[in-house]
Amino acid sequence: METKYKILWLDDDFAEQDAFIGKDENESRSIFHDDVNLSSEWGFDIVGVKNLEEFKSELSRVGAYQAVILDLRGMTSEGEVDEYVAHDALELLEETKKLPVYVYSANTNMPYHEGFLRKIKKAGRAFRKSDGVEVMYDRILSDLDDNLHFYEDHRECLKLFQNGFLDATKNRSVMDEIMRHHKEKDLEYSPYNPMRQILEDMLENLKKVKIFIGLTKIKGNLKEVQTFNSAIKHITRDCHLKEGKKEGDRDAYDYLRPLIPLNIMRQDVKYTLSFLSDMANNFSHYIKEHPGFITTDESIRMYNALMQEATYDSFFIVMRWYYAFMSHIRLEKFM
């Protein structure tokens, strides 16, 4: 099944088989790994951590995840079992970003876990390992489909965070806002500044994969693309100088040889990105002060609705291109 959601899972059984812990413990660990491997059938990408220290390190990327699973028995960095690791993990989540938390444990009925489990049990998110993992997976999938249904038609926008192609800490909530209002067809919402935030994040990541590298040869100064507008212009409009020509010459540029080749970004996608950036920059500033030939409030509302729809469509085209491009770059690194 295609990956839908990314889940962070804390359980000491993510540790490897160990001859010193006994046959029963190793067998239990093997069964647990089988449970984890089943997750792909529900469309889950599981990142497993075996102790609190590894869990803490993942919290810097917590916005890339859509849910968290905890075992009630955890492990310290020294390999000792600790009954309070899950409590500490939950406190850390409360301090960072709230995500739906599920418990999958053999010890859900232990009295000293009652306070910790009260809200999770009330929400129906505590599961016993003896009942099998499928029951929990069904519940997680149902919850996430309900909570993140606004990504349903544009799942690549969520995957951009899951794969680290956008900054989840800064911009996951921004993307949620854009997607939610789009799904609700909210005409009162202005998506333009939030879209610009996403585009700025995209441009910073494109710089890291050297998409602007040719500029140092063409203009001799990478500062040319430090601003939002200059970076968009570089990607969508700038072309190579014709041989023997210099900047300022008449017909100086070879428009069949863009700096960003068409095998990286098609011309129609370049037009779309250019339009999207213009809307992100300017649309919300001018429409009310300069209605042009629009004469009634109802006409202005209809005009705004159509322009909003066109801008959303452009945004999704650019996000789909960006996801495909970055996925290709990542694949190349492993080939």
Short mmCIF file of C-alpha atoms in Angstrom, two decimals:
data_model
loop_
_atom_site.label_atom_id
_atom_site.label_comp_id
_atom_site.label_asym_id
_atom_site.label_seq_id
_atom_site.Cartn_x
_atom_site.Cartn_y
_atom_site.Cartn_z
CA MET A 1 0.00 0.00 0.00
CA GLU A 2 1.17 3.53 -0.72
CA THR A 3 2.58 5.28 2.35
CA LYS A 4 0.00 7.60 3.88
CA TYR A 5 1.23 8.48 7.36
CA LYS A 6 4.50 8.61 9.27
CA ILE A 7 4.46 7.35 12.87
CA LEU A 8 7.04 7.58 15.66
CA TRP A 9 7.09 4.45 17.84
CA LEU A 10 8.92 4.09 21.18
CA ASP A 11 9.41 0.51 22.36
CA ASP A 12 12.41 -1.26 23.86
CA ASP A 13 11.71 -4.20 21.53
CA PHE A 14 13.16 -2.19 18.66
CA ALA A 15 16.50 -3.33 20.08
CA GLU A 16 18.13 -6.18 18.22
CA GLN A 17 18.10 -9.81 19.32
CA ASP A 18 20.37 -10.37 22.30
CA ALA A 19 21.72 -13.73 23.48
CA PHE A 20 21.91 -12.44 27.08
CA ILE A 21 18.21 -11.63 27.54
CA GLY A 22 16.85 -15.16 27.17
CA LYS A 23 14.91 -17.15 24.63
CA ASP A 24 11.42 -15.96 25.63
CA GLU A 25 12.41 -12.29 25.47
CA ASN A 26 14.00 -12.73 22.05
CA GLU A 27 10.93 -14.57 20.78
CA SER A 28 8.73 -11.75 22.01
CA ARG A 29 11.00 -9.25 20.29
CA SER A 30 10.78 -11.22 17.03
CA ILE A 31 6.95 -11.23 17.19
CA PHE A 32 7.01 -7.48 17.81
CA HIS A 33 9.13 -6.89 14.70
CA ASP A 34 6.60 -8.91 12.70
CA ASP A 35 3.88 -6.57 14.03
CA VAL A 36 5.87 -3.55 12.91
CA ASN A 37 6.45 -5.02 9.45
CA LEU A 38 2.68 -5.39 9.02
CA SER A 39 2.30 -1.60 9.27
CA SER A 40 2.99 -1.10 5.56
CA GLU A 41 -0.32 -2.84 4.79
CA TRP A 42 -2.07 0.10 6.49
CA GLY A 43 0.08 2.67 4.68
CA PHE A 44 2.24 3.54 7.70
CA ASP A 45 5.91 4.51 7.63
CA ILE A 46 7.18 3.52 11.07
CA VAL A 47 10.25 5.10 12.65
CA GLY A 48 11.15 2.98 15.68
CA VAL A 49 13.21 4.17 18.65
CA LYS A 50 14.19 1.95 21.57
CA ASN A 51 14.92 4.48 24.35
CA LEU A 52 14.08 7.98 25.54
CA GLU A 53 17.30 9.50 24.18
CA GLU A 54 16.50 8.36 20.64
CA PHE A 55 12.94 9.60 21.11
CA LYS A 56 14.20 13.04 22.15
CA SER A 57 16.40 13.27 19.06
CA GLU A 58 13.37 12.67 16.84
CA LEU A 59 11.36 15.44 18.50
CA SER A 60 13.26 18.05 16.50
CA ARG A 61 11.42 16.57 13.50
CA VAL A 62 8.13 15.93 15.30
CA GLY A 63 6.15 17.91 12.71
CA ALA A 64 7.03 15.21 10.16
CA TYR A 65 4.95 12.69 12.12
CA GLN A 66 1.21 12.24 12.29
CA ALA A 67 1.01 9.98 15.38
CA VAL A 68 3.05 8.47 18.21
CA ILE A 69 2.92 4.93 19.67
CA LEU A 70 4.34 4.22 23.13
CA ASP A 71 5.10 1.06 25.04
CA LEU A 72 4.65 1.42 28.80
CA ARG A 73 7.95 -0.30 29.42
CA GLY A 74 10.85 1.70 28.08
CA MET A 75 14.59 1.41 28.00
CA THR A 76 17.30 3.75 29.24
CA SER A 77 20.35 4.55 27.13
CA GLU A 78 22.25 2.04 29.31
CA GLY A 79 19.86 -0.75 28.26
CA GLU A 80 17.99 -0.96 31.56
CA VAL A 81 14.19 -1.35 31.57
CA ASP A 82 12.45 1.69 33.02
CA GLU A 83 8.70 1.83 33.77
CA TYR A 84 8.60 5.63 33.49
CA VAL A 85 10.12 6.20 30.03
CA ALA A 86 6.66 6.44 28.43
CA HIS A 87 5.58 9.02 31.04
CA ASP A 88 8.63 11.15 30.25
CA ALA A 89 8.03 10.78 26.51
CA LEU A 90 4.45 12.01 26.87
CA GLU A 91 5.59 15.04 28.87
CA LEU A 92 8.06 15.89 26.10
CA LEU A 93 5.28 15.67 23.52
CA GLU A 94 3.13 18.03 25.55
CA GLU A 95 6.00 20.54 25.51
CA THR A 96 6.49 20.37 21.75
CA LYS A 97 3.53 19.50 19.56
CA LYS A 98 0.42 17.57 20.41
CA LEU A 99 0.01 14.46 18.31
CA PRO A 100 -2.45 11.59 18.80
CA VAL A 101 -0.75 9.12 21.16
CA TYR A 102 -1.46 5.39 21.18
CA VAL A 103 -0.26 2.82 23.70
CA TYR A 104 0.64 -0.71 22.62
CA SER A 105 1.78 -2.68 25.63
CA ALA A 106 1.52 -5.89 27.58
CA ASN A 107 1.08 -3.84 30.76
CA THR A 108 -1.96 -1.62 30.17
CA ASN A 109 -3.66 -2.79 33.40
CA MET A 110 -0.79 -2.07 35.79
CA PRO A 111 -2.13 0.12 38.66
CA TYR A 112 0.80 2.57 38.60
CA HIS A 113 0.06 3.42 34.97
CA GLU A 114 -3.58 4.36 35.58
CA GLY A 115 -3.03 8.12 35.92
CA PHE A 116 -0.85 8.24 32.86
CA LEU A 117 -3.28 6.12 30.83
CA ARG A 118 -6.53 7.71 31.89
CA LYS A 119 -6.93 10.13 28.95
CA ILE A 120 -5.49 7.68 26.44
CA LYS A 121 -7.86 4.91 27.56
CA LYS A 122 -10.80 7.30 27.54
CA ALA A 123 -9.97 8.16 23.92
CA GLY A 124 -9.86 4.45 23.08
CA ARG A 125 -6.18 4.51 22.16
CA ALA A 126 -4.71 1.95 24.58
CA PHE A 127 -4.15 -1.53 23.15
CA ARG A 128 -2.83 -4.78 24.60
CA LYS A 129 -0.15 -6.63 22.68
CA SER A 130 -1.97 -9.89 23.38
CA ASP A 131 -4.92 -8.68 21.25
CA GLY A 132 -2.75 -8.29 18.15
CA VAL A 133 -1.56 -5.18 16.37
CA GLU A 134 -4.25 -5.08 13.66
CA VAL A 135 -6.85 -3.61 16.04
CA MET A 136 -4.55 -0.68 16.83
CA TYR A 137 -3.59 -0.14 13.19
CA ASP A 138 -7.26 0.01 12.17
CA ARG A 139 -7.95 2.64 14.83
CA ILE A 140 -4.91 4.77 13.92
CA LEU A 141 -5.79 4.73 10.22
CA SER A 142 -9.39 5.69 10.97
CA ASP A 143 -8.34 8.53 13.28
CA LEU A 144 -5.76 9.96 10.91
CA ASP A 145 -8.03 9.73 7.88
CA ASP A 146 -10.63 11.69 9.87
CA ASN A 147 -8.19 14.26 11.25
CA LEU A 148 -6.17 14.78 8.05
CA HIS A 149 -8.89 14.26 5.45
CA PHE A 150 -8.10 17.65 3.90
CA TYR A 151 -4.89 16.13 2.46
CA GLU A 152 -6.84 13.35 0.75
CA ASP A 153 -6.59 14.71 -2.81
CA HIS A 154 -3.11 16.18 -2.43
CA ARG A 155 -1.21 13.71 -0.28
CA GLU A 156 2.13 14.89 -1.68
CA CYS A 157 1.69 18.08 0.38
CA LEU A 158 1.83 15.96 3.55
CA LYS A 159 4.67 13.81 2.23
CA LEU A 160 6.81 16.91 1.74
CA PHE A 161 7.09 17.05 5.54
CA GLN A 162 7.32 13.30 6.05
CA ASN A 163 10.35 13.18 3.76
CA GLY A 164 12.02 16.33 5.10
CA PHE A 165 11.54 18.33 1.88
CA LEU A 166 9.86 21.14 3.86
CA ASP A 167 10.57 22.33 7.40
CA ALA A 168 7.97 20.53 9.52
CA THR A 169 8.71 22.58 12.64
CA LYS A 170 8.09 25.94 10.96
CA ASN A 171 5.59 25.17 8.25
CA ARG A 172 3.57 22.03 8.91
CA SER A 173 0.86 24.06 10.66
CA VAL A 174 0.93 26.54 7.75
CA MET A 175 0.30 23.75 5.25
CA ASP A 176 -2.46 22.32 7.47
CA GLU A 177 -4.13 25.74 7.41
CA ILE A 178 -3.92 26.03 3.62
CA MET A 179 -5.24 22.52 3.06
CA ARG A 180 -8.06 22.80 5.59
CA HIS A 181 -9.42 26.04 4.15
CA HIS A 182 -9.12 24.68 0.62
CA LYS A 183 -11.13 21.59 1.56
CA GLU A 184 -13.76 23.77 3.22
CA LYS A 185 -13.88 26.09 0.18
CA ASP A 186 -13.55 29.03 2.56
CA LEU A 187 -13.80 32.16 0.41
CA GLU A 188 -13.08 34.43 3.37
CA TYR A 189 -9.65 32.87 3.87
CA SER A 190 -6.66 34.47 2.14
CA PRO A 191 -4.12 31.74 1.27
CA TYR A 192 -1.53 33.99 -0.37
CA ASN A 193 0.84 34.82 2.48
CA PRO A 194 0.81 31.23 3.83
CA MET A 195 1.59 30.01 0.30
CA ARG A 196 4.51 32.41 0.13
CA GLN A 197 5.89 30.91 3.38
CA ILE A 198 5.78 27.45 1.81
CA LEU A 199 7.43 28.75 -1.38
CA GLU A 200 10.21 30.42 0.63
CA ASP A 201 10.86 27.10 2.38
CA MET A 202 10.90 25.33 -0.99
CA LEU A 203 13.40 27.81 -2.43
CA GLU A 204 15.76 27.39 0.51
CA ASN A 205 15.74 23.63 0.01
CA LEU A 206 16.28 23.99 -3.73
CA LYS A 207 19.39 26.04 -2.99
CA LYS A 208 20.72 23.17 -0.87
CA VAL A 209 20.44 20.76 -3.82
CA LYS A 210 22.35 23.21 -6.04
CA ILE A 211 19.53 24.15 -8.41
CA PHE A 212 20.99 27.69 -8.46
CA ILE A 213 24.57 26.58 -9.08
CA GLY A 214 24.73 27.91 -12.65
CA LEU A 215 24.21 31.45 -11.44
CA THR A 216 27.78 31.76 -10.17
CA LYS A 217 29.01 31.20 -13.74
CA ILE A 218 26.44 33.41 -15.42
CA LYS A 219 26.38 36.47 -13.17
CA GLY A 220 29.27 35.81 -10.81
CA ASN A 221 27.28 36.53 -7.66
CA LEU A 222 25.05 34.11 -5.78
CA LYS A 223 23.53 37.06 -3.89
CA GLU A 224 21.42 37.60 -7.01
CA VAL A 225 19.05 34.85 -5.79
CA GLN A 226 18.93 35.70 -2.11
CA THR A 227 15.57 37.46 -2.44
CA PHE A 228 12.31 35.67 -3.11
CA ASN A 229 11.62 37.49 -6.37
CA SER A 230 15.12 37.01 -7.78
CA ALA A 231 15.06 33.29 -6.98
CA ILE A 232 11.71 32.86 -8.74
CA LYS A 233 12.99 34.85 -11.73
CA HIS A 234 16.11 32.68 -11.91
CA ILE A 235 14.04 29.48 -12.02
CA THR A 236 11.26 30.63 -14.32
CA ARG A 237 12.69 33.26 -16.70
CA ASP A 238 16.47 33.57 -16.80
CA CYS A 239 18.24 32.17 -19.87
CA HIS A 240 21.82 31.77 -21.07
CA LEU A 241 23.55 34.60 -22.87
CA LYS A 242 24.11 33.99 -26.56
CA GLU A 243 27.71 33.44 -27.53
CA GLY A 244 29.48 36.77 -28.08
CA LYS A 245 26.72 38.75 -26.36
CA LYS A 246 26.77 40.56 -23.05
CA GLU A 247 24.07 41.74 -20.65
CA GLY A 248 22.25 44.75 -22.02
CA ASP A 249 22.77 43.80 -25.65
CA ARG A 250 19.71 43.66 -27.84
CA ASP A 251 18.48 40.07 -28.23
CA ALA A 252 21.23 38.96 -25.84
CA TYR A 253 19.58 35.86 -24.42
CA ASP A 254 19.03 32.42 -25.89
CA TYR A 255 15.44 31.76 -24.84
CA LEU A 256 15.69 28.14 -25.96
CA ARG A 257 18.35 27.56 -23.28
CA PRO A 258 16.90 28.48 -19.86
CA LEU A 259 19.27 28.43 -16.87
CA ILE A 260 17.02 25.83 -15.27
CA PRO A 261 16.70 23.24 -18.05
CA LEU A 262 13.28 22.07 -19.17
CA ASN A 263 14.16 18.49 -18.20
CA ILE A 264 14.21 19.76 -14.60
CA MET A 265 11.12 21.99 -14.81
CA ARG A 266 8.79 22.04 -17.80
CA GLN A 267 7.93 25.42 -19.29
CA ASP A 268 4.27 25.19 -18.29
CA VAL A 269 5.28 24.51 -14.67
CA LYS A 270 7.61 27.54 -14.83
CA TYR A 271 4.69 29.69 -15.99
CA THR A 272 2.62 28.29 -13.13
CA LEU A 273 5.31 29.01 -10.51
CA SER A 274 5.69 32.54 -11.85
CA PHE A 275 1.92 33.14 -11.57
CA LEU A 276 1.81 31.61 -8.09
CA SER A 277 4.63 33.79 -6.82
CA ASP A 278 2.96 36.91 -8.25
CA MET A 279 -0.27 36.00 -6.48
CA ALA A 280 1.55 35.29 -3.23
CA ASN A 281 3.24 38.68 -3.48
CA ASN A 282 0.57 40.97 -4.79
CA PHE A 283 -2.98 39.67 -5.00
CA SER A 284 -4.11 40.40 -1.46
CA HIS A 285 -2.70 43.96 -1.61
CA TYR A 286 -4.40 45.32 -4.71
CA ILE A 287 -7.78 43.77 -5.37
CA LYS A 288 -9.76 45.90 -2.88
CA GLU A 289 -8.08 49.21 -3.72
CA HIS A 290 -8.10 48.64 -7.48
CA PRO A 291 -11.20 46.70 -8.54
CA GLY A 292 -10.79 47.73 -12.20
CA PHE A 293 -13.97 47.08 -14.19
CA ILE A 294 -15.64 45.14 -11.39
CA THR A 295 -18.57 47.26 -10.22
CA THR A 296 -20.59 45.32 -7.63
CA ASP A 297 -19.71 43.60 -4.38
CA GLU A 298 -21.08 40.32 -5.72
CA SER A 299 -18.90 40.55 -8.81
CA ILE A 300 -15.83 41.21 -6.66
CA ARG A 301 -16.65 38.16 -4.55
CA MET A 302 -17.00 35.98 -7.65
CA TYR A 303 -13.75 37.36 -9.06
CA ASN A 304 -11.94 36.68 -5.78
CA ALA A 305 -13.33 33.14 -5.64
CA LEU A 306 -12.14 32.34 -9.18
CA MET A 307 -8.71 33.84 -8.52
CA GLN A 308 -8.42 31.90 -5.27
CA GLU A 309 -9.29 28.67 -7.08
CA ALA A 310 -6.72 29.36 -9.82
CA THR A 311 -4.07 30.08 -7.18
CA TYR A 312 -4.82 26.88 -5.26
CA ASP A 313 -4.53 24.88 -8.50
CA SER A 314 -1.18 26.54 -9.23
CA PHE A 315 0.03 25.81 -5.71
CA PHE A 316 -0.78 22.11 -6.04
CA ILE A 317 0.94 21.88 -9.44
CA VAL A 318 4.12 23.41 -8.00
CA MET A 319 4.01 21.23 -4.86
CA ARG A 320 3.59 18.11 -7.00
CA TRP A 321 6.55 19.11 -9.18
CA TYR A 322 8.65 19.87 -6.07
CA TYR A 323 7.83 16.54 -4.42
CA ALA A 324 8.70 14.61 -7.60
CA PHE A 325 11.93 16.57 -8.12
CA MET A 326 13.15 16.15 -4.54
CA SER A 327 12.22 12.46 -4.53
CA HIS A 328 14.33 12.02 -7.67
CA ILE A 329 17.26 13.85 -6.04
CA ARG A 330 17.02 11.59 -2.98
CA LEU A 331 16.84 8.49 -5.18
CA GLU A 332 19.96 9.59 -7.09
CA LYS A 333 21.93 9.73 -3.84
CA PHE A 334 21.34 6.03 -3.27
CA MET A 335 22.01 4.87 -6.83
#
